[in-house]
mmCIF file of C-alpha atoms and ligand atoms in Angstrom:
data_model
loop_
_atom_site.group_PDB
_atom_site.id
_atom_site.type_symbol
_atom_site.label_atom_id
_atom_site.label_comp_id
_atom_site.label_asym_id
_atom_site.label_seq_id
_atom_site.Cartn_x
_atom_site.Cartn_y
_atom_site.Cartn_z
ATOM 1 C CA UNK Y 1 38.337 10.614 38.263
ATOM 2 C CA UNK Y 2 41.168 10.311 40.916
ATOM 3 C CA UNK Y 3 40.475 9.290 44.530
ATOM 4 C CA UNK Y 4 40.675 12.336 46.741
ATOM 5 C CA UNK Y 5 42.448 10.659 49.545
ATOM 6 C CA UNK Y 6 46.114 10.292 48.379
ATOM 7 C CA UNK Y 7 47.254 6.671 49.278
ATOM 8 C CA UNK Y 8 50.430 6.800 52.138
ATOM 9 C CA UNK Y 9 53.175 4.787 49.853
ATOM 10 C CA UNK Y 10 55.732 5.288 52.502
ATOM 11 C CA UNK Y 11 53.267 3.938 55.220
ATOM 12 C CA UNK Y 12 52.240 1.326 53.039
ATOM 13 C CA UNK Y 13 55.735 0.197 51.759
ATOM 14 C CA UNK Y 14 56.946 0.494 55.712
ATOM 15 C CA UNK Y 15 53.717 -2.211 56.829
ATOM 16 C CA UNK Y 16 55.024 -4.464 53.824
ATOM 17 C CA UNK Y 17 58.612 -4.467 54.213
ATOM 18 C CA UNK Y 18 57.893 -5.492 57.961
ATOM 19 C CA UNK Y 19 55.413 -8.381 56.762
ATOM 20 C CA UNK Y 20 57.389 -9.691 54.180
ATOM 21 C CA UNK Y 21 61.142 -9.539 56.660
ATOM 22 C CA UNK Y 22 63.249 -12.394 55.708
ATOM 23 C CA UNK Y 23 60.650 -14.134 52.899
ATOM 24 C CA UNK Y 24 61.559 -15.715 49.976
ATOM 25 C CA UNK Y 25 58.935 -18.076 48.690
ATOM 26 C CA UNK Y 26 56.842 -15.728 45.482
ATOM 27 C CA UNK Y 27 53.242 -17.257 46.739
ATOM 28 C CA UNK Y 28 53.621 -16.165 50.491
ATOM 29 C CA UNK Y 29 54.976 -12.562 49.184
ATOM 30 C CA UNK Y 30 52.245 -12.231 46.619
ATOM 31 C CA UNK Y 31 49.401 -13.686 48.961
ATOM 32 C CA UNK Y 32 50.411 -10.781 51.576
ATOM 33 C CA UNK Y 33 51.117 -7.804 49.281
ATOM 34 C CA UNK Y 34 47.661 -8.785 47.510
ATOM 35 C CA UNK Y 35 46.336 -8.088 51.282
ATOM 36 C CA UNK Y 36 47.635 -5.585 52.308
ATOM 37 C CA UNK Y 37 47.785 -3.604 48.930
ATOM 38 C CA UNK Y 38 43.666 -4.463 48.625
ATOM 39 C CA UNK Y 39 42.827 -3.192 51.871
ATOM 40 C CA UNK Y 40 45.160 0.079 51.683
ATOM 41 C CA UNK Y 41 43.540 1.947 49.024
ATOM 42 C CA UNK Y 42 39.413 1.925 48.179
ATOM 43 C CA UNK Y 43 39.846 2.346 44.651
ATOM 44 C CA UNK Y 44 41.181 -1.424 44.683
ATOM 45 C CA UNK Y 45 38.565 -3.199 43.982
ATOM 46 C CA UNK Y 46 40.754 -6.285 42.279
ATOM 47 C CA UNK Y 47 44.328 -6.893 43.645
ATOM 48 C CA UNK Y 48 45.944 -9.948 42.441
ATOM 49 C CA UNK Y 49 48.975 -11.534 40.282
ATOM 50 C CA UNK Y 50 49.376 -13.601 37.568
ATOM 51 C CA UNK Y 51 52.676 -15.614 37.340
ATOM 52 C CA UNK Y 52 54.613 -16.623 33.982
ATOM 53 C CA UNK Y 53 54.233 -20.159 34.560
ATOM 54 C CA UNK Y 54 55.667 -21.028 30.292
ATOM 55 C CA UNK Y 55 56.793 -19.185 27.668
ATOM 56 C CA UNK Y 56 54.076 -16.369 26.839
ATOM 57 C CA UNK Y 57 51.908 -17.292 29.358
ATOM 58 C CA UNK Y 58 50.512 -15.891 32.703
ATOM 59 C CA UNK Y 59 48.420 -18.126 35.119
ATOM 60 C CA UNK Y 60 46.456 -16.719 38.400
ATOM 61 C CA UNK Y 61 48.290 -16.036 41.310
ATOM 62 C CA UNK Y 62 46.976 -14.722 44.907
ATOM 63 C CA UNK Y 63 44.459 -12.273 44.623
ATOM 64 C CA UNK Y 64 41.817 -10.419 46.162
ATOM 65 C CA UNK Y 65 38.518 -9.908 45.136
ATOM 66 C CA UNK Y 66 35.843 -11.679 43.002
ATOM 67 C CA UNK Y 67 37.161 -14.458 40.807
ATOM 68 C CA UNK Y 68 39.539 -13.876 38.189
ATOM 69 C CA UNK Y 69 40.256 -15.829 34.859
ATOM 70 C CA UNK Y 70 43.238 -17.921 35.364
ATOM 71 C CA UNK Y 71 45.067 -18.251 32.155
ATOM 72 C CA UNK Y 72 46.196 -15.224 30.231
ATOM 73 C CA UNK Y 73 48.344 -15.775 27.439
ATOM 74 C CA UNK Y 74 51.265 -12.963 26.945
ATOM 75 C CA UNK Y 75 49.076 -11.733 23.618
ATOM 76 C CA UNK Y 76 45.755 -10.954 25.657
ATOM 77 C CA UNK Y 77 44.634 -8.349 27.650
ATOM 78 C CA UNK Y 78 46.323 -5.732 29.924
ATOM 79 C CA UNK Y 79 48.473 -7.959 31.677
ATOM 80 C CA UNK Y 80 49.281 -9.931 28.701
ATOM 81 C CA UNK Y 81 50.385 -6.232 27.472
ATOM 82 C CA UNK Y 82 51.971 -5.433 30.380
ATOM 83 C CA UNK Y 83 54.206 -8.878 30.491
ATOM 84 C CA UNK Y 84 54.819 -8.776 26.797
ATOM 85 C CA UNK Y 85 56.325 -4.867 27.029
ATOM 86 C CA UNK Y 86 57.440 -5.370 30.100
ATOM 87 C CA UNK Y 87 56.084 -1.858 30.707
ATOM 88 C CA UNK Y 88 53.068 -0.844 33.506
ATOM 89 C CA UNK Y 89 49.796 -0.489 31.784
ATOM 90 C CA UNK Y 90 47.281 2.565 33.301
ATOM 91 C CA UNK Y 91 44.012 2.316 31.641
ATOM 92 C CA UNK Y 92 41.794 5.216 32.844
ATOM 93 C CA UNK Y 93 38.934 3.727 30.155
ATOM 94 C CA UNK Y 94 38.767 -0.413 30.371
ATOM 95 C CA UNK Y 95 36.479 -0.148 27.587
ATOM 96 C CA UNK Y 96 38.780 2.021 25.321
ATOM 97 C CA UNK Y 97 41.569 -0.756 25.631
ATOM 98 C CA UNK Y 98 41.737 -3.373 22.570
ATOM 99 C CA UNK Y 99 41.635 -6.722 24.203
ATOM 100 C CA UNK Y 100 40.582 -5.700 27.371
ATOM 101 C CA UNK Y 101 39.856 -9.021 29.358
ATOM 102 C CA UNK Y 102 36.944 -8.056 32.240
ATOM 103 C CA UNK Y 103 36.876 -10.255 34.981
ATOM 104 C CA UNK Y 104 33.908 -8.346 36.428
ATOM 105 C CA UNK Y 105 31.485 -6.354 34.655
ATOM 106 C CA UNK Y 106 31.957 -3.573 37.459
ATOM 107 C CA UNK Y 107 35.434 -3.027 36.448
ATOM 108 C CA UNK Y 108 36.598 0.564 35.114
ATOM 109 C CA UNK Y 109 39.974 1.168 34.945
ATOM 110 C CA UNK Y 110 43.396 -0.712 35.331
ATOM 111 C CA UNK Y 111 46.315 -0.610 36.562
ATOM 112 C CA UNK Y 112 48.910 -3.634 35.462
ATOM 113 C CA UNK Y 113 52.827 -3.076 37.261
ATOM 114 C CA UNK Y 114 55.105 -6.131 35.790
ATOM 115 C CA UNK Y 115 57.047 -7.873 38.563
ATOM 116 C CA UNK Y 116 60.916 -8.226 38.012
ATOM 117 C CA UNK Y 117 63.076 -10.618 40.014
ATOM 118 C CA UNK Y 118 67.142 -10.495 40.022
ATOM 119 C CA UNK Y 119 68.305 -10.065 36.660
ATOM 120 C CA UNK Y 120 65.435 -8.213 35.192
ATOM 121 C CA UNK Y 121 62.895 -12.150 35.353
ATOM 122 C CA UNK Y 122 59.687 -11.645 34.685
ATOM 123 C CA UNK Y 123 58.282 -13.469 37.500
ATOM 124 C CA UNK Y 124 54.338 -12.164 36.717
ATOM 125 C CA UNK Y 125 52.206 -8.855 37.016
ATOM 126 C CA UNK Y 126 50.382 -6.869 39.241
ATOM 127 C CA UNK Y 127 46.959 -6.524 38.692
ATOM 128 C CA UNK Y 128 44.949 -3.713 40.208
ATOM 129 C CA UNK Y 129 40.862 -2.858 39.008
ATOM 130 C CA UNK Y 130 38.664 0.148 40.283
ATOM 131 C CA UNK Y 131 35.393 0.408 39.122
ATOM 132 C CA UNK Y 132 36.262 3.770 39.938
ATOM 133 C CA UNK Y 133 36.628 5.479 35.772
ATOM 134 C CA UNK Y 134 40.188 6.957 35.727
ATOM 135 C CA UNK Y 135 41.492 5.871 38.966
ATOM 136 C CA UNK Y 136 44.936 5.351 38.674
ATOM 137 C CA UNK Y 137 48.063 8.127 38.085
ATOM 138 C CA UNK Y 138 51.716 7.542 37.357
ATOM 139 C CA UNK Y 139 52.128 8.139 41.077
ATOM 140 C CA UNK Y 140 50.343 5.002 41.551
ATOM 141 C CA UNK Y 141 52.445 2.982 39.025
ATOM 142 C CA UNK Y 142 55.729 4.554 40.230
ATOM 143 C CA UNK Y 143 55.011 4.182 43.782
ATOM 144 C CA UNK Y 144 53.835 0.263 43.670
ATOM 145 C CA UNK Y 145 56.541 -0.344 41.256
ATOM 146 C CA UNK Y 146 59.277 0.294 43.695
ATOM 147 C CA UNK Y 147 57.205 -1.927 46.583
ATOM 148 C CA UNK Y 148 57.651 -4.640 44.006
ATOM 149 C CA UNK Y 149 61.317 -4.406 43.529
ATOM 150 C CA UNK Y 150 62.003 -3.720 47.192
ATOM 151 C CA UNK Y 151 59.863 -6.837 47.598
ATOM 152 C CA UNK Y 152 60.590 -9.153 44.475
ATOM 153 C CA UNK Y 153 63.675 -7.539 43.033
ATOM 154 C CA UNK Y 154 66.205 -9.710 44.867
ATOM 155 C CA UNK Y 155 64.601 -13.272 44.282
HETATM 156 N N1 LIG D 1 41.532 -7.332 33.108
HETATM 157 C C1 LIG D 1 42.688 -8.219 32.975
HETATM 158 C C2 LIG D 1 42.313 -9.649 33.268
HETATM 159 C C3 LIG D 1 42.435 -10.067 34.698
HETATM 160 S S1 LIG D 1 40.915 -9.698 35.569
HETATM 161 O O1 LIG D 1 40.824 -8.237 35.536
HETATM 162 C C4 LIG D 1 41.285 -10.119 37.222
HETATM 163 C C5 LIG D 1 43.280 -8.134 31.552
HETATM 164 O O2 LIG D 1 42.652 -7.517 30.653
HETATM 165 O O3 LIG D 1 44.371 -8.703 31.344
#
């Protein structure tokens, strides 16, 4: 089920691209787009990254929410998926997904964005839960994907 209210992505990329003016250290821009991304939209109910901190292998970044596991290797679960394909993963059914790591029992669908610096590095992924069922649309994925390149795409 989608949420009614259609999220403001221009808004929302304007507030970030004004937060983020002139930053280039990864934690402070992931600690304030996992604000401001979990506090823009009510179907977030988990906003955080994981970082590729070795080869195959995703660690916990800044998030928001309850706590997250912090190692993910590139072979496990959505974001593992989505850092292996290098693809976005939108998982309307958590449940339906082979692998499927839950964090929180609440959780119901998915949303996993990788996050590309210069040169097409895989710096981590985006990690967004709703225990809202079928929450997320390619809108969603499309939209927060080009936040993350205007935001990581240069470093
Ligand atoms: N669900 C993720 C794990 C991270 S927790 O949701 C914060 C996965 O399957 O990779």
């Amino acid at each position: 089920m989608k949420d009614m209210t259609d999220t403001d992505y221009d808004g929302l990329a304007a507030r970030i691209a004004a937060l983020t003016e002139g930053e280039t250290d990864e934690v402070a821009l992931m600690a304030t787009l996992a604000c401001e991304l979990h506090h823009s939209d009510a179907r977030f109910d988990w906003t955080g990254f994981y970082r590729v901190v070795g080869p195959e292998l995703l660690k916990i970044g800044p998030y928001q929410g309850g706590h997250g596991c912090l190692v993910i290797p590139f072979s496990r679960g959505v974001c593992g998926a989505a850092a292996r394909t290098g693809e976005a993963q939108l998982v309307p059914d958590v449940d339906a997904f082979p692998g499927h790591i839950a964090c929180a029992s609440s959780t119901r669908s998915e949303l996993v964005i990788p996050v590309f610096g210069a040169q097409g590095r895989l710096i981590g992924v985006l990690d967004i839960d709703s225990d809202q069922p079928d929450a997320f649309t390619q809108v969603d994925a499309a939209a927060l994907a080009g936040i993350l390149n205007d935001v990581f795409g240069k470093l």
